[in-house]
CSV table of C-alpha atoms and ligand atoms in Angstrom, one decimal:
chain,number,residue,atom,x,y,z
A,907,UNK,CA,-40.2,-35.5,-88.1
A,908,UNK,CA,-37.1,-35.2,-85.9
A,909,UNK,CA,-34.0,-36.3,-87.3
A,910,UNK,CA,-32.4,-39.3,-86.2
A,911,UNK,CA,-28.9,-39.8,-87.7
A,912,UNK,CA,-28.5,-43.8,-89.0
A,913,UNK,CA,-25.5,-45.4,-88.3
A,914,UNK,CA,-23.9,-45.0,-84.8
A,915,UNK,CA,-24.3,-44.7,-81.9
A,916,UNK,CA,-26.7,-47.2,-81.9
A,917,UNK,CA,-28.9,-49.2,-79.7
A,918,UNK,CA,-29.8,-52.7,-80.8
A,919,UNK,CA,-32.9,-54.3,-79.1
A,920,UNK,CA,-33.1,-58.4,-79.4
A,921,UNK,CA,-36.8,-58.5,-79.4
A,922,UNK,CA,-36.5,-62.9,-79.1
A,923,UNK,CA,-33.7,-62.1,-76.0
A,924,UNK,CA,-36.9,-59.9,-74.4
A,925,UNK,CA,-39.7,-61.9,-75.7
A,926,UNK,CA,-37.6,-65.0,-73.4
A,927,UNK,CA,-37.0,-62.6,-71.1
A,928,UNK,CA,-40.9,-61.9,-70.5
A,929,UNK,CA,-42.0,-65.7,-71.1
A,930,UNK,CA,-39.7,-66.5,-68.6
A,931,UNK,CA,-40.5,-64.6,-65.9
A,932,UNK,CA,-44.2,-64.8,-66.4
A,933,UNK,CA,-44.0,-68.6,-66.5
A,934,UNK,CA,-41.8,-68.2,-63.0
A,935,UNK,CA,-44.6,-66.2,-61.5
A,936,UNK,CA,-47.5,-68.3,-62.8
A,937,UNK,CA,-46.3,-71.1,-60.8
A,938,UNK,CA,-46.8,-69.2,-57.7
A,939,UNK,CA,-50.4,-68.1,-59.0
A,940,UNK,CA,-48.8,-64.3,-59.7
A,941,UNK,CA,-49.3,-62.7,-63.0
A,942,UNK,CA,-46.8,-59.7,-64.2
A,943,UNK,CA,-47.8,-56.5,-65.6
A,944,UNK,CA,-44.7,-55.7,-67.5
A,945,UNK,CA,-43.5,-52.2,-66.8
A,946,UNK,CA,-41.6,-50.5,-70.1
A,947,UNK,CA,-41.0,-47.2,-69.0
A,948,UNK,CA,-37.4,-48.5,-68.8
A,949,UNK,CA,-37.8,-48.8,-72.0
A,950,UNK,CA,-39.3,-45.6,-72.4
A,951,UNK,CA,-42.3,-47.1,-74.0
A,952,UNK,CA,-40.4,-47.9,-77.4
A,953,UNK,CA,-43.3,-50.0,-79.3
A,954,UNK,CA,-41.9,-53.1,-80.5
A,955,UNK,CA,-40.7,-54.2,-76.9
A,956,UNK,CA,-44.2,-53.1,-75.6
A,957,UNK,CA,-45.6,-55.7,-78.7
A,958,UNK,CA,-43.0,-58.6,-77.0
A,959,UNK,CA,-45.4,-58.1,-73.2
A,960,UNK,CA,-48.5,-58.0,-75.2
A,961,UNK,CA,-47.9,-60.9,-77.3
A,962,UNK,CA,-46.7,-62.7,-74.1
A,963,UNK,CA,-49.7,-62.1,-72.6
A,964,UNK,CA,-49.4,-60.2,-69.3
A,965,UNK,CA,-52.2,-58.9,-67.5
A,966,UNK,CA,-51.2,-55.4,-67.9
A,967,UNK,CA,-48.9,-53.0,-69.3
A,968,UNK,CA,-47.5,-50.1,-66.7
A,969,UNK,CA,-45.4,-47.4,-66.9
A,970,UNK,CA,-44.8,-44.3,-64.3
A,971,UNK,CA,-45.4,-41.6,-67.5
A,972,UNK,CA,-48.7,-41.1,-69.2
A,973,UNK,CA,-47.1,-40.3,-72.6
A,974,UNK,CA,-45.7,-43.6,-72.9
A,975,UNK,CA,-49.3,-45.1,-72.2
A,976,UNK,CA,-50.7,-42.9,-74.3
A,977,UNK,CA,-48.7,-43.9,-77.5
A,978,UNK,CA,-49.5,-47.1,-76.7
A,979,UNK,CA,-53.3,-46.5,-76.7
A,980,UNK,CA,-52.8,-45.0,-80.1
A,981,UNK,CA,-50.6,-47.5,-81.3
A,982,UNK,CA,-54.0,-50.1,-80.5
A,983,UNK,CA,-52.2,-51.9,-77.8
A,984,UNK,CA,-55.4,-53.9,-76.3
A,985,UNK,CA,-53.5,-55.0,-73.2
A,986,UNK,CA,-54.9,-53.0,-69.8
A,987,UNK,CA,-52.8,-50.5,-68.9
A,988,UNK,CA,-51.7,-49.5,-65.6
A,989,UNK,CA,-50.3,-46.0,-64.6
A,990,UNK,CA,-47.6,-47.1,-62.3
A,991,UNK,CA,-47.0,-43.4,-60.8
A,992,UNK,CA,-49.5,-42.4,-58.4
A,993,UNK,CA,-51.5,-39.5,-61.0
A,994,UNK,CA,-51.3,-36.3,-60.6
A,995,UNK,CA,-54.6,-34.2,-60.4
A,996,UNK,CA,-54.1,-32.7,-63.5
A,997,UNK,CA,-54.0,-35.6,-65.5
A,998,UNK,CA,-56.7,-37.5,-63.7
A,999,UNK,CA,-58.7,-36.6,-66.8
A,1000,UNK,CA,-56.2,-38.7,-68.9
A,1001,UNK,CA,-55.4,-41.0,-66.9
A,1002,UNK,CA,-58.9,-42.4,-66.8
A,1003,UNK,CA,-59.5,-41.8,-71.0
A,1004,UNK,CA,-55.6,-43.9,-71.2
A,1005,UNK,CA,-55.7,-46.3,-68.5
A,1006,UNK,CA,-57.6,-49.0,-67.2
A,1007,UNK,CA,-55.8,-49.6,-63.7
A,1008,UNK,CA,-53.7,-46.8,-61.5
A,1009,UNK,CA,-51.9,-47.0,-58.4
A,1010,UNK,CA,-53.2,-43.9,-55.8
A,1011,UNK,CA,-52.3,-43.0,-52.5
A,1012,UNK,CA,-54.6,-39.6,-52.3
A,1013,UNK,CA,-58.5,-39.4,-51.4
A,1014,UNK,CA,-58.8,-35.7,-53.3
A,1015,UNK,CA,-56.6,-37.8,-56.4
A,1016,UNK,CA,-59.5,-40.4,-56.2
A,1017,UNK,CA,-62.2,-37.8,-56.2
A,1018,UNK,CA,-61.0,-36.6,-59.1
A,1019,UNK,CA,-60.1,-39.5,-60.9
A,1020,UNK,CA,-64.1,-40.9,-59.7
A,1021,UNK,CA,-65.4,-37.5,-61.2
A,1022,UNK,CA,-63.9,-38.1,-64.6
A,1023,UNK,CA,-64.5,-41.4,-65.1
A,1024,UNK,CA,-68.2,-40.0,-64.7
A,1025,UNK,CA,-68.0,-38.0,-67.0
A,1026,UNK,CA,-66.4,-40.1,-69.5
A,1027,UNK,CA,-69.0,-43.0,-68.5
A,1028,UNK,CA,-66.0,-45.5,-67.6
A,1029,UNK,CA,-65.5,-47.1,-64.5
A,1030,UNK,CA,-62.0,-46.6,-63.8
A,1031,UNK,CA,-60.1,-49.8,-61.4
A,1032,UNK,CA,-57.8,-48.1,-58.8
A,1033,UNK,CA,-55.2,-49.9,-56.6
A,1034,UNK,CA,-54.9,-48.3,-53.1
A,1035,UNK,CA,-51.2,-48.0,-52.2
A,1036,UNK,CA,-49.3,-49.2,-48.7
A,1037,UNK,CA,-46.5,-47.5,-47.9
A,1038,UNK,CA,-44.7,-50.0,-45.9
A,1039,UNK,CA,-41.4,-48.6,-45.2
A,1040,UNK,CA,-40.0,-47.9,-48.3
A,1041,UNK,CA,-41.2,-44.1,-47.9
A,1042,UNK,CA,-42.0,-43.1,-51.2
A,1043,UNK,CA,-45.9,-43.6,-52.4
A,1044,UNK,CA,-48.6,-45.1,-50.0
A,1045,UNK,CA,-50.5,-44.5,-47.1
A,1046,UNK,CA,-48.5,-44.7,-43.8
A,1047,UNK,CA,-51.9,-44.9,-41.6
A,1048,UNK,CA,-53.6,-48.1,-42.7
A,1049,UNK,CA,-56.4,-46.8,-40.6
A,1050,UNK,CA,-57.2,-44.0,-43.1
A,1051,UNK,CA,-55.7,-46.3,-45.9
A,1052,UNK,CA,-58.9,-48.3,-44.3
A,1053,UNK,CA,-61.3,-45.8,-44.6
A,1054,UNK,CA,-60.7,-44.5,-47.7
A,1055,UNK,CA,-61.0,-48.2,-49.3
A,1056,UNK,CA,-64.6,-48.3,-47.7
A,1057,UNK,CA,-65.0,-44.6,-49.2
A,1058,UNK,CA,-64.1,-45.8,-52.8
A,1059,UNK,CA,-65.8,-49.1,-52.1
A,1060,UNK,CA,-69.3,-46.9,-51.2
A,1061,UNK,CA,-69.5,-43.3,-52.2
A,1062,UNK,CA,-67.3,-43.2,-55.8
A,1063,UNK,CA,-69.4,-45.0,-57.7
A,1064,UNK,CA,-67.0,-44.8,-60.8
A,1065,UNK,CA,-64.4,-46.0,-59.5
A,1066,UNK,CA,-63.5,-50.1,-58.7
A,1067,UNK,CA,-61.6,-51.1,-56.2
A,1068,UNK,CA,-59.3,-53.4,-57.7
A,1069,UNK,CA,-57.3,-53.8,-54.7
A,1070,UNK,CA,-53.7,-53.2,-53.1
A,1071,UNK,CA,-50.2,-52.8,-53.8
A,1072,UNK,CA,-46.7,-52.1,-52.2
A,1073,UNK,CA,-43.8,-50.0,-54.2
A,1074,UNK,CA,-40.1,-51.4,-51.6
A,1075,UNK,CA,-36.8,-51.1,-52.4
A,1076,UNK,CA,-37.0,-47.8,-54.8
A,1077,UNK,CA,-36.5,-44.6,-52.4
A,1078,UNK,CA,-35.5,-46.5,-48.8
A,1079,UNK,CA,-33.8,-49.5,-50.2
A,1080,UNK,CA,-36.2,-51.8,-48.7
A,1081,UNK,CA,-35.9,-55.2,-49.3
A,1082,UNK,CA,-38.8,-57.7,-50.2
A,1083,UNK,CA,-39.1,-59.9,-47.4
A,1084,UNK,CA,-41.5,-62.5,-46.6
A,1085,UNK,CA,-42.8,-60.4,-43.8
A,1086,UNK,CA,-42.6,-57.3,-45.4
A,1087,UNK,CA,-44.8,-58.4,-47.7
A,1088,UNK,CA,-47.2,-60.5,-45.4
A,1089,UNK,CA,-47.7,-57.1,-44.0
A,1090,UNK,CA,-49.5,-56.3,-47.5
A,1091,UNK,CA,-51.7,-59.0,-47.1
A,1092,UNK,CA,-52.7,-58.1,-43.7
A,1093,UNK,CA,-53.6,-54.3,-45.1
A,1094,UNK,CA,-55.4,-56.2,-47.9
A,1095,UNK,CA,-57.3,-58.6,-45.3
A,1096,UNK,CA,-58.4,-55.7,-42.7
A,1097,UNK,CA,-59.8,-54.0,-45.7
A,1098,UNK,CA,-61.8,-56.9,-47.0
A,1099,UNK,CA,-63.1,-57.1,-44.0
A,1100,UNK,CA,-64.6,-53.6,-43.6
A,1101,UNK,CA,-66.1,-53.9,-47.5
A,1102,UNK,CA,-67.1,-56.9,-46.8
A,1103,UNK,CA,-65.7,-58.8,-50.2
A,1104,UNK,CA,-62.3,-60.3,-51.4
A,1105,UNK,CA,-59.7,-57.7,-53.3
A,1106,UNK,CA,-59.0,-59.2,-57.1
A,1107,UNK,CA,-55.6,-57.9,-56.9
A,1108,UNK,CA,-52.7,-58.0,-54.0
A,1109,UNK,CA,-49.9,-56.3,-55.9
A,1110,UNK,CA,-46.2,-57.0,-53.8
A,1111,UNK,CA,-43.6,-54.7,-55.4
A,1112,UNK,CA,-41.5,-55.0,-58.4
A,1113,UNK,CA,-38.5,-56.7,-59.8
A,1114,UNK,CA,-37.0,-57.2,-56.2
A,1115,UNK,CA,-40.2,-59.2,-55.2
A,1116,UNK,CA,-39.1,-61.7,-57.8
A,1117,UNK,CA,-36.5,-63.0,-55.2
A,1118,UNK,CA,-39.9,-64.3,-53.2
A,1119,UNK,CA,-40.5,-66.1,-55.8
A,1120,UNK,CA,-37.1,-68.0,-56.3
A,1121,UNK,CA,-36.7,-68.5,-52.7
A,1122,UNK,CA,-40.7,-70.1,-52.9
A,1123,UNK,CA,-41.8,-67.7,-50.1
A,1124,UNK,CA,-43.9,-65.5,-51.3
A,1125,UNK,CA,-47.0,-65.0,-49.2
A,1126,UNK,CA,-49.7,-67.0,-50.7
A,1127,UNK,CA,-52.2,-63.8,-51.4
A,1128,UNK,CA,-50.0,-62.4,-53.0
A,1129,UNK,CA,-51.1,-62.5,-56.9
A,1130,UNK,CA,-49.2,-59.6,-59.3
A,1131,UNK,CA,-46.0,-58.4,-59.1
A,1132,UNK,CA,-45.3,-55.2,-61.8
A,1133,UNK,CA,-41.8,-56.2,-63.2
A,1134,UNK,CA,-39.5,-54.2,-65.4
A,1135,UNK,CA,-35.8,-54.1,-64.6
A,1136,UNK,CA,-36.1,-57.9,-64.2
A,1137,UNK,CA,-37.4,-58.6,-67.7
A,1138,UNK,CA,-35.9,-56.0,-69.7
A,1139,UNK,CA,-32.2,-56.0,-68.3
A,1140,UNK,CA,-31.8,-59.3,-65.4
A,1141,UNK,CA,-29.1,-57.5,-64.3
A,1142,UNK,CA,-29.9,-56.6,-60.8
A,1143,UNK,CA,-30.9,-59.7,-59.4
A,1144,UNK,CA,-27.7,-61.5,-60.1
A,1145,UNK,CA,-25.3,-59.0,-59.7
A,1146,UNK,CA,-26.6,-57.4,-56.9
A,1147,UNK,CA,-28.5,-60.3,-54.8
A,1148,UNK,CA,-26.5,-63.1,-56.6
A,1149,UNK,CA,-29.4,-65.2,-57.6
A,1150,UNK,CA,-29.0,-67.6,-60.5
A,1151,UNK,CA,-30.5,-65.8,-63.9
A,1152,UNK,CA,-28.5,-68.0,-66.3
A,1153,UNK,CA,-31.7,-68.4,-67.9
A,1154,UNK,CA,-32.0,-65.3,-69.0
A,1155,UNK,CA,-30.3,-62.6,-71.2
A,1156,UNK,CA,-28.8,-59.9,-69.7
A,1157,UNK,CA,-28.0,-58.6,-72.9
A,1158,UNK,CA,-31.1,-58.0,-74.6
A,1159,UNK,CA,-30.3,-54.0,-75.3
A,1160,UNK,CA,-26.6,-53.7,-76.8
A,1161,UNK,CA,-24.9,-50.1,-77.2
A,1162,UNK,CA,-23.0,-49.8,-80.2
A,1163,UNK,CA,-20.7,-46.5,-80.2
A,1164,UNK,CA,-17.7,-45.6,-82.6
A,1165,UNK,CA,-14.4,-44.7,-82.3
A,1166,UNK,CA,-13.4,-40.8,-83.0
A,1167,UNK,CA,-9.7,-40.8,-82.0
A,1168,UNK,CA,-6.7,-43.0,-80.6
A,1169,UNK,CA,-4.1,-41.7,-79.7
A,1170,UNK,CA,-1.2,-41.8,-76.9
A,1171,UNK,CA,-1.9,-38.8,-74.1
A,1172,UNK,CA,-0.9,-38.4,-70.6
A,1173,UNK,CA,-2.8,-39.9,-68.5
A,1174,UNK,CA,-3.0,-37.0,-65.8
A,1175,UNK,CA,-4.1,-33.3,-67.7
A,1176,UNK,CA,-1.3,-30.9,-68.7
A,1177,UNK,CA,-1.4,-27.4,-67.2
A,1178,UNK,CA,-4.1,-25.4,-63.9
A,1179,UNK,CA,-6.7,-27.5,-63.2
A,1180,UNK,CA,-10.0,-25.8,-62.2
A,1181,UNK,CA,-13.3,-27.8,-63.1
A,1182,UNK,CA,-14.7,-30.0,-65.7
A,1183,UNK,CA,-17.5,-29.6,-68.5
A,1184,UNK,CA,-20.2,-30.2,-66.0
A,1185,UNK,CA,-18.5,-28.0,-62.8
A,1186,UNK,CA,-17.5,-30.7,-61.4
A,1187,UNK,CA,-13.8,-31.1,-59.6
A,1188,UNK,CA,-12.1,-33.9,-60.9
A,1189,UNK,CA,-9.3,-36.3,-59.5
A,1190,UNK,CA,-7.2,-37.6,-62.5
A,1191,UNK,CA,-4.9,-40.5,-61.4
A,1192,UNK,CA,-1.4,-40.4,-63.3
A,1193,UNK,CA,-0.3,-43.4,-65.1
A,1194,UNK,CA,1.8,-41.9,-67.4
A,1195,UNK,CA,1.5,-42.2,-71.1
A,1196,UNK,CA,-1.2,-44.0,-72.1
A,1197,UNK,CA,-3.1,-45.6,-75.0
A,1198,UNK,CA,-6.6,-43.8,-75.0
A,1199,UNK,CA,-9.6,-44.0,-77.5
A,1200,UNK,CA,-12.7,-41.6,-77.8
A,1201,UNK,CA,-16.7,-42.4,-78.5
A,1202,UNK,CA,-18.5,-40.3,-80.3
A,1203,UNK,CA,-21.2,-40.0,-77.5
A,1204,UNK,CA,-21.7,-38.7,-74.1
A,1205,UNK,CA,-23.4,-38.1,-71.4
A,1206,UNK,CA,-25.8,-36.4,-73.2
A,1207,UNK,CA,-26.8,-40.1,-74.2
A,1208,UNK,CA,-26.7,-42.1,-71.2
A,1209,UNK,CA,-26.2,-39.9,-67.9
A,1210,UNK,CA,-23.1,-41.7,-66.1
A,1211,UNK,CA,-20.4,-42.8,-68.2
A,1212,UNK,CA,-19.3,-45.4,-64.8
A,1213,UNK,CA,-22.6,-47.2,-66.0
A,1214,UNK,CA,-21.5,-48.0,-69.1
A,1215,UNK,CA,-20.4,-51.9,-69.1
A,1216,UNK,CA,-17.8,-52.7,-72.0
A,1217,UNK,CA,-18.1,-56.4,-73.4
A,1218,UNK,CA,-15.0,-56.5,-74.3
A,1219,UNK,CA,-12.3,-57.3,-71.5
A,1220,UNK,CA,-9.3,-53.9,-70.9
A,1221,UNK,CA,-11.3,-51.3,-71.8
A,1222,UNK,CA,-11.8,-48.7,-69.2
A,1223,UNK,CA,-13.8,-45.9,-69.1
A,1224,UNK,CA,-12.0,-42.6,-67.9
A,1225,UNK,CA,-14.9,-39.9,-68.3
A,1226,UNK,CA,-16.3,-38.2,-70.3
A,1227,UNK,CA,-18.4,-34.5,-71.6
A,1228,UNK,CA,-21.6,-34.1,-73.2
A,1229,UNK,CA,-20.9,-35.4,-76.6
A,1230,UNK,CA,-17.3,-37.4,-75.9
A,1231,UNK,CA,-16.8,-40.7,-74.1
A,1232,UNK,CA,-13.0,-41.2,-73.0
A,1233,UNK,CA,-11.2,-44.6,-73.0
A,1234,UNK,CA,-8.4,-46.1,-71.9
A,1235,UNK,CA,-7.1,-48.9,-74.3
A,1236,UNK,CA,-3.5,-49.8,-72.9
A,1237,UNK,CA,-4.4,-53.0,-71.1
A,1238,UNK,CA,-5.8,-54.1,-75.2
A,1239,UNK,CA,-3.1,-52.6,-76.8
A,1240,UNK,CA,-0.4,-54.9,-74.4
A,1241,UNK,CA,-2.2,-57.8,-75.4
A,1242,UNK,CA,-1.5,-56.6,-79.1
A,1243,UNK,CA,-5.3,-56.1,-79.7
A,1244,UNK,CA,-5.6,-53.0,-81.6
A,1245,UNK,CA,-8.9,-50.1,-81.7
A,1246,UNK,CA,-8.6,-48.1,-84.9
A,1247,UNK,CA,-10.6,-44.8,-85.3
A,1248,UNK,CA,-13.7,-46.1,-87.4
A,1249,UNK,CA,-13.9,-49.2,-84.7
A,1250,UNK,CA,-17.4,-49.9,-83.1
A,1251,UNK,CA,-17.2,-51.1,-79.3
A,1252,UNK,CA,-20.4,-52.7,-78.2
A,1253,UNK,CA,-21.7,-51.8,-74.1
A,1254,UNK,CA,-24.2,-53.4,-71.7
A,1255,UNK,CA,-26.5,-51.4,-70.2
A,1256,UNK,CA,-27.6,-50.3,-66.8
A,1257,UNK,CA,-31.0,-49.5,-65.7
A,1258,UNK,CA,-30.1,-45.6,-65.9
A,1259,UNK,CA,-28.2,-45.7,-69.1
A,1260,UNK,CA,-31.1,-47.9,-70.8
A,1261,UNK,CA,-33.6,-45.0,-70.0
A,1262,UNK,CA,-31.3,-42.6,-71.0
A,1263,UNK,CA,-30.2,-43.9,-74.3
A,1264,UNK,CA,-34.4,-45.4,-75.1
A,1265,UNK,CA,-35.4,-41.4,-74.3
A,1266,UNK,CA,-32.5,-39.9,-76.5
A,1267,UNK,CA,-33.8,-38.7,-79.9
A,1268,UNK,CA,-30.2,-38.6,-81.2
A,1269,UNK,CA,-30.0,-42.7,-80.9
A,1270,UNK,CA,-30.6,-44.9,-83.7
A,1271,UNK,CA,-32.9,-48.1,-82.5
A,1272,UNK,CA,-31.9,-50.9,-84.3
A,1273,UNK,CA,-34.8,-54.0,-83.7
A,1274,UNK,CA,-33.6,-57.5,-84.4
B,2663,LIG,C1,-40.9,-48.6,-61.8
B,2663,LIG,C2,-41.9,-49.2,-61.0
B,2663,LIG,C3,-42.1,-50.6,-61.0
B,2663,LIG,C4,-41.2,-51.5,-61.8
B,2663,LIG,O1,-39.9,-51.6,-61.2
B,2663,LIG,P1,-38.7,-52.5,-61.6
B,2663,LIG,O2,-37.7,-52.4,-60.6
B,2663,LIG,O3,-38.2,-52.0,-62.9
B,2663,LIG,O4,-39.3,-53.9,-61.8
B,2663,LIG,C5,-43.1,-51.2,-60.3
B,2663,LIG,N1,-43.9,-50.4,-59.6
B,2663,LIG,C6,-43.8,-49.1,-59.5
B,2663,LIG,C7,-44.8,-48.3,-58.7
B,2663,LIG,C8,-42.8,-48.4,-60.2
B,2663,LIG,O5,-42.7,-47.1,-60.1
């Protein structure tokens, strides 16, 4: 067993914030005849969130890694799941023994995927990618996407074809519009046409899909949307797009880290500078003295200290190393507010520092 150090840092997970968080959304969608399939590899897979989506009763669990699935499967998780990251070749064999659904973009992936699930005697439900701008996963010819549909639909006789997704606003930024996503429903429609039956499943995107939904105009076909960021965190969607998500925590992980040092330091360094911990040359802005405090954690922990949110108001982060976070404290120390060495500070989370912090080893999860 590895060790994991109790006491700080430590992340706290409000399983009845997420559980709202999932109920919420799924409830959202249902109006709109969409059903979810919660993605947790935000999450990093960590179980008792996973329990929250299964106990909420979405139609399937995803995540992009296979270990994460796999846990699940062991854990007895009887929810489908859905391998959200196109497979690769070499764990087509897994992906068909762990999951139920995946998302593909690649005939000689299918083949593959078809041969195993012959040899395993499964029948193994794919969901045929359009890339529709975004430029990341998908089929950019929707003439071959075409033809390989009929080829799944006819020759691999292990495979189902469940139907069709979309992945936007990941690597190009692309943005979930009405038309964008009509466009789905068209690649959808042209291949019903050549099989000759109706698709069970028109997937349109991810958390930035959810806007369709508040705006009600979300093409009609359209009937699963794979959400994670959106459940887990809420954060993009109002601060980003400025939709209205008072209804939902935003603050259903909380970072709880501790207080190593406070002291008064100049605020610009003291001698030659050359580069810091990570190679990196730094600008240092000088405010004089200042009142400063370090965390006993670092980057090591979450990636990029700038995505660290404080909840309490005049803190501001300065940098930090692997294993050191570096605070500045005047603005609470003139308002006679005083951070001793011992003190915990508590920290929302962004999307990268929740995946960094739920894949650290060195974190204590706290569940409440
Ligand atoms: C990560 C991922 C999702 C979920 O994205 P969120 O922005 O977290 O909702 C959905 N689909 C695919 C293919 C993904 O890789």
């Amino acid at each position: 067993m590895a060790y994991v150090k109790p006491g700080n840092p430590k992340l706290i997970v409000d399983l009845n914030k997420l559980r709202h968080n999932i109920e919420y959304v799924k409830r959202m969608c249902a109006k709109d005849g969409v059903q979810i399939a919660g993605v947790i590899k935000g999450c990093t897979g960590l179980f008792p969130c996973v329990e929250q989506f299964e106990r909420a009763g979405v139609q399937f669990i995803g995540s992009s890694r296979l270990e994460h699935l796999a846990e699940l499967k062991e854990q007895g998780v009887q929810a489908p799941l859905l391998m959200v990251r196109i497979p690769m070749i070499s764990e087509a064999e897994d992906v068909v023994r762990i999951c139920e659904y995946s998302l593909n973009s690649e005939l000689a992936t299918l083949k593959t995927l078809n041969k195993h699930a012959r040899t395993q005697g499964k029948i193994h439900n794919v969901i045929l990618m359009a890339d529709l701008g975004d430029l990341r996963e998908g089929w950019w010819d929707k003439e071959e996407m075409t033809d390989v549909a009929e080829i799944v639909e006819n020759e691999l006789e292990n495979l189902h074809l469940a139907g069709v997704g979309v992945n936007v606003g990941c690597y190009g930024s692309v943005l979930a519009t009405t038309e964008k996503l009509q466009e789905l429903v068209d690649v959808a429609e042209k291949i019903e046409a050549r099989i000759g039956r109706e698709l069970e499943i028109i997937s349109g995107g991810a958390t930035t899909s959810l806007m369709r939904i508040m705006d009600g105009n979300l093409p009609e076909r359209i009937n699963n949307l794979r959400v994670g960021e959106g459940i887990l965190l809420a954060y993009d969607l109002p601060t980003l797009y400025g939709y209205d998500c008072s209804n939902m925590h935003q603050d259903v992980f909380t970072l709880r880290a501790e207080v190593i040092e406070v002291k008064d330091k100049p605020s610009h360094p003291i001698g030659e500078i050359g580069f810091d911990a990570f190679g990196h040359r730094v600008q240092y802005e000088d405010r004089g003295i200042r009142k400063r405090a370090l965390l006993g954690l670092g980057k090591v922990d979450y990636g990029n200290p700038a995505e660290l949110l404080p909840r309490m108001q005049g803190i501001q982060i300065l940098g930090a190393s692997s294993d050191h976070t570096i605070l500045d404290i005047q603005a609470l120390a003139d308002q006679g507010k005083e951070i001793m060495v011992g003190d915990v500070l508590e920290f929302d989370l962004s999307y990268a520092t929740m995946v960094y912090l739920t894949n650290s080893g060195n974190i204590d999860k706290v569940f409440i």
